[in-house]
Amino acid sequence: VKLWDTFTAAPVHTYLGHNLGIKDLAFNNDGTTFLSSSFDSFMREWDTETGQVLGSYTLGAIGNCVKYHPDENRQNEFFVGCSDKQLHQFDTRTGKIVRSY
């Protein structure tokens, strides 16, 4: 994953951790962390500033889209729409699925 400065078109930071291409990416409400989903079937949560991987999640299915919970008080939760045709809700504090739809 590369973060680019939109004014200068220069790369700001490179985040290494996926083995295959990225399908989707989403920042939390304040931009301090972001999620990425990849063709390698992993979703990762990153610290935007340091590039550290804060969490790694997998279901064995490819995450087609990721999104943090829109509620400011529930930014520890995210949703991933997967190639298994389900929507899964994760809690980053436990690393576990809260619910599948």
JSON list of C-alpha atoms in Angstrom, two decimals:
[
{"chain": "A", "resi": 1, "resn": "VAL", "atom": "CA", "xyz": [0.00, 0.00, 0.00]},
{"chain": "A", "resi": 2, "resn": "LYS", "atom": "CA", "xyz": [1.33, 3.45, -0.87]},
{"chain": "A", "resi": 3, "resn": "LEU", "atom": "CA", "xyz": [0.09, 6.73, 0.57]},
{"chain": "A", "resi": 4, "resn": "TRP", "atom": "CA", "xyz": [0.54, 9.66, -1.84]},
{"chain": "A", "resi": 5, "resn": "ASP", "atom": "CA", "xyz": [0.56, 13.43, -1.37]},
{"chain": "A", "resi": 6, "resn": "THR", "atom": "CA", "xyz": [-2.20, 14.61, -3.70]},
{"chain": "A", "resi": 7, "resn": "PHE", "atom": "CA", "xyz": [-0.63, 18.06, -4.18]},
{"chain": "A", "resi": 8, "resn": "THR", "atom": "CA", "xyz": [2.92, 17.00, -5.05]},
{"chain": "A", "resi": 9, "resn": "ALA", "atom": "CA", "xyz": [2.10, 13.51, -6.41]},
{"chain": "A", "resi": 10, "resn": "ALA", "atom": "CA", "xyz": [4.97, 12.19, -4.29]},
{"chain": "A", "resi": 11, "resn": "PRO", "atom": "CA", "xyz": [4.74, 9.01, -2.21]},
{"chain": "A", "resi": 12, "resn": "VAL", "atom": "CA", "xyz": [4.52, 9.76, 1.52]},
{"chain": "A", "resi": 13, "resn": "HIS", "atom": "CA", "xyz": [4.68, 6.25, 2.97]},
{"chain": "A", "resi": 14, "resn": "THR", "atom": "CA", "xyz": [4.83, 2.64, 1.81]},
{"chain": "A", "resi": 15, "resn": "TYR", "atom": "CA", "xyz": [3.09, -0.01, 3.92]},
{"chain": "A", "resi": 16, "resn": "LEU", "atom": "CA", "xyz": [4.37, -3.56, 3.46]},
{"chain": "A", "resi": 17, "resn": "GLY", "atom": "CA", "xyz": [2.35, -6.57, 4.59]},
{"chain": "A", "resi": 18, "resn": "HIS", "atom": "CA", "xyz": [0.23, -8.06, 1.80]},
{"chain": "A", "resi": 19, "resn": "ASN", "atom": "CA", "xyz": [1.44, -10.76, -0.59]},
{"chain": "A", "resi": 20, "resn": "LEU", "atom": "CA", "xyz": [-1.00, -9.89, -3.39]},
{"chain": "A", "resi": 21, "resn": "GLY", "atom": "CA", "xyz": [-2.77, -6.79, -4.71]},
{"chain": "A", "resi": 22, "resn": "ILE", "atom": "CA", "xyz": [-5.16, -4.65, -2.67]},
{"chain": "A", "resi": 23, "resn": "LYS", "atom": "CA", "xyz": [-8.93, -4.86, -3.30]},
{"chain": "A", "resi": 24, "resn": "ASP", "atom": "CA", "xyz": [-10.09, -2.04, -1.02]},
{"chain": "A", "resi": 25, "resn": "LEU", "atom": "CA", "xyz": [-8.92, 0.42, 1.61]},
{"chain": "A", "resi": 26, "resn": "ALA", "atom": "CA", "xyz": [-10.76, 2.54, 4.21]},
{"chain": "A", "resi": 27, "resn": "PHE", "atom": "CA", "xyz": [-9.61, 5.13, 6.76]},
{"chain": "A", "resi": 28, "resn": "ASN", "atom": "CA", "xyz": [-11.19, 5.48, 10.19]},
{"chain": "A", "resi": 29, "resn": "ASN", "atom": "CA", "xyz": [-13.06, 8.70, 11.03]},
{"chain": "A", "resi": 30, "resn": "ASP", "atom": "CA", "xyz": [-9.98, 10.63, 12.22]},
{"chain": "A", "resi": 31, "resn": "GLY", "atom": "CA", "xyz": [-7.51, 9.14, 9.70]},
{"chain": "A", "resi": 32, "resn": "THR", "atom": "CA", "xyz": [-5.18, 7.67, 12.33]},
{"chain": "A", "resi": 33, "resn": "THR", "atom": "CA", "xyz": [-5.69, 4.09, 11.12]},
{"chain": "A", "resi": 34, "resn": "PHE", "atom": "CA", "xyz": [-6.83, 2.40, 7.96]},
{"chain": "A", "resi": 35, "resn": "LEU", "atom": "CA", "xyz": [-7.93, -1.04, 6.79]},
{"chain": "A", "resi": 36, "resn": "SER", "atom": "CA", "xyz": [-6.82, -2.82, 3.66]},
{"chain": "A", "resi": 37, "resn": "SER", "atom": "CA", "xyz": [-8.21, -5.96, 2.07]},
{"chain": "A", "resi": 38, "resn": "SER", "atom": "CA", "xyz": [-6.22, -7.98, -0.39]},
{"chain": "A", "resi": 39, "resn": "PHE", "atom": "CA", "xyz": [-6.40, -10.81, -2.89]},
{"chain": "A", "resi": 40, "resn": "ASP", "atom": "CA", "xyz": [-4.26, -12.73, -0.35]},
{"chain": "A", "resi": 41, "resn": "SER", "atom": "CA", "xyz": [-7.47, -13.15, 1.75]},
{"chain": "A", "resi": 42, "resn": "PHE", "atom": "CA", "xyz": [-6.17, -10.96, 4.59]},
{"chain": "A", "resi": 43, "resn": "MET", "atom": "CA", "xyz": [-7.54, -7.72, 5.99]},
{"chain": "A", "resi": 44, "resn": "ARG", "atom": "CA", "xyz": [-5.00, -5.61, 7.87]},
{"chain": "A", "resi": 45, "resn": "GLU", "atom": "CA", "xyz": [-5.39, -2.61, 10.12]},
{"chain": "A", "resi": 46, "resn": "TRP", "atom": "CA", "xyz": [-2.52, -0.11, 9.91]},
{"chain": "A", "resi": 47, "resn": "ASP", "atom": "CA", "xyz": [-1.28, 2.84, 11.94]},
{"chain": "A", "resi": 48, "resn": "THR", "atom": "CA", "xyz": [-1.28, 5.61, 9.32]},
{"chain": "A", "resi": 49, "resn": "GLU", "atom": "CA", "xyz": [1.64, 7.49, 10.89]},
{"chain": "A", "resi": 50, "resn": "THR", "atom": "CA", "xyz": [4.05, 4.65, 11.72]},
{"chain": "A", "resi": 51, "resn": "GLY", "atom": "CA", "xyz": [3.04, 2.01, 9.17]},
{"chain": "A", "resi": 52, "resn": "GLN", "atom": "CA", "xyz": [2.78, -0.62, 11.90]},
{"chain": "A", "resi": 53, "resn": "VAL", "atom": "CA", "xyz": [0.29, -3.43, 11.35]},
{"chain": "A", "resi": 54, "resn": "LEU", "atom": "CA", "xyz": [-2.14, -3.21, 14.28]},
{"chain": "A", "resi": 55, "resn": "GLY", "atom": "CA", "xyz": [-4.17, -6.28, 13.37]},
{"chain": "A", "resi": 56, "resn": "SER", "atom": "CA", "xyz": [-4.45, -8.98, 10.76]},
{"chain": "A", "resi": 57, "resn": "TYR", "atom": "CA", "xyz": [-7.70, -10.81, 10.00]},
{"chain": "A", "resi": 58, "resn": "THR", "atom": "CA", "xyz": [-8.65, -13.60, 7.61]},
{"chain": "A", "resi": 59, "resn": "LEU", "atom": "CA", "xyz": [-11.61, -15.78, 6.79]},
{"chain": "A", "resi": 60, "resn": "GLY", "atom": "CA", "xyz": [-10.07, -17.70, 3.91]},
{"chain": "A", "resi": 61, "resn": "ALA", "atom": "CA", "xyz": [-12.26, -15.63, 1.57]},
{"chain": "A", "resi": 62, "resn": "ILE", "atom": "CA", "xyz": [-11.17, -12.52, -0.32]},
{"chain": "A", "resi": 63, "resn": "GLY", "atom": "CA", "xyz": [-12.39, -9.27, 1.21]},
{"chain": "A", "resi": 64, "resn": "ASN", "atom": "CA", "xyz": [-13.91, -7.29, -1.66]},
{"chain": "A", "resi": 65, "resn": "CYS", "atom": "CA", "xyz": [-14.71, -4.18, 0.41]},
{"chain": "A", "resi": 66, "resn": "VAL", "atom": "CA", "xyz": [-13.92, -2.92, 3.93]},
{"chain": "A", "resi": 67, "resn": "LYS", "atom": "CA", "xyz": [-15.45, -0.13, 6.01]},
{"chain": "A", "resi": 68, "resn": "TYR", "atom": "CA", "xyz": [-15.08, 1.03, 9.60]},
{"chain": "A", "resi": 69, "resn": "HIS", "atom": "CA", "xyz": [-18.27, 1.27, 11.63]},
{"chain": "A", "resi": 70, "resn": "PRO", "atom": "CA", "xyz": [-19.65, 4.78, 10.97]},
{"chain": "A", "resi": 71, "resn": "ASP", "atom": "CA", "xyz": [-20.46, 5.36, 14.67]},
{"chain": "A", "resi": 72, "resn": "GLU", "atom": "CA", "xyz": [-17.63, 7.38, 16.25]},
{"chain": "A", "resi": 73, "resn": "ASN", "atom": "CA", "xyz": [-17.90, 5.25, 19.42]},
{"chain": "A", "resi": 74, "resn": "ARG", "atom": "CA", "xyz": [-17.57, 1.98, 17.52]},
{"chain": "A", "resi": 75, "resn": "GLN", "atom": "CA", "xyz": [-14.46, 2.61, 15.42]},
{"chain": "A", "resi": 76, "resn": "ASN", "atom": "CA", "xyz": [-13.05, -0.63, 16.85]},
{"chain": "A", "resi": 77, "resn": "GLU", "atom": "CA", "xyz": [-15.45, -2.49, 14.55]},
{"chain": "A", "resi": 78, "resn": "PHE", "atom": "CA", "xyz": [-15.30, -2.93, 10.81]},
{"chain": "A", "resi": 79, "resn": "PHE", "atom": "CA", "xyz": [-17.27, -4.66, 8.09]},
{"chain": "A", "resi": 80, "resn": "VAL", "atom": "CA", "xyz": [-15.92, -6.71, 5.21]},
{"chain": "A", "resi": 81, "resn": "GLY", "atom": "CA", "xyz": [-17.89, -7.94, 2.22]},
{"chain": "A", "resi": 82, "resn": "CYS", "atom": "CA", "xyz": [-16.27, -11.17, 1.10]},
{"chain": "A", "resi": 83, "resn": "SER", "atom": "CA", "xyz": [-16.09, -13.48, -1.88]},
{"chain": "A", "resi": 84, "resn": "ASP", "atom": "CA", "xyz": [-18.08, -16.00, 0.20]},
{"chain": "A", "resi": 85, "resn": "LYS", "atom": "CA", "xyz": [-21.10, -13.71, -0.44]},
{"chain": "A", "resi": 86, "resn": "GLN", "atom": "CA", "xyz": [-21.33, -12.70, 3.22]},
{"chain": "A", "resi": 87, "resn": "LEU", "atom": "CA", "xyz": [-20.82, -9.50, 5.14]},
{"chain": "A", "resi": 88, "resn": "HIS", "atom": "CA", "xyz": [-18.73, -10.03, 8.28]},
{"chain": "A", "resi": 89, "resn": "GLN", "atom": "CA", "xyz": [-18.43, -7.63, 11.22]},
{"chain": "A", "resi": 90, "resn": "PHE", "atom": "CA", "xyz": [-15.12, -7.77, 13.14]},
{"chain": "A", "resi": 91, "resn": "ASP", "atom": "CA", "xyz": [-14.07, -6.29, 16.48]},
{"chain": "A", "resi": 92, "resn": "THR", "atom": "CA", "xyz": [-10.44, -5.17, 16.34]},
{"chain": "A", "resi": 93, "resn": "ARG", "atom": "CA", "xyz": [-10.08, -5.43, 20.14]},
{"chain": "A", "resi": 94, "resn": "THR", "atom": "CA", "xyz": [-10.71, -9.18, 20.09]},
{"chain": "A", "resi": 95, "resn": "GLY", "atom": "CA", "xyz": [-9.85, -9.98, 16.47]},
{"chain": "A", "resi": 96, "resn": "LYS", "atom": "CA", "xyz": [-13.05, -12.00, 16.24]},
{"chain": "A", "resi": 97, "resn": "ILE", "atom": "CA", "xyz": [-16.17, -11.87, 14.12]},
{"chain": "A", "resi": 98, "resn": "VAL", "atom": "CA", "xyz": [-19.04, -10.15, 15.93]},
{"chain": "A", "resi": 99, "resn": "ARG", "atom": "CA", "xyz": [-21.67, -11.08, 13.38]},
{"chain": "A", "resi": 100, "resn": "SER", "atom": "CA", "xyz": [-22.05, -12.42, 9.85]},
{"chain": "A", "resi": 101, "resn": "TYR", "atom": "CA", "xyz": [-24.87, -11.44, 7.53]}
]
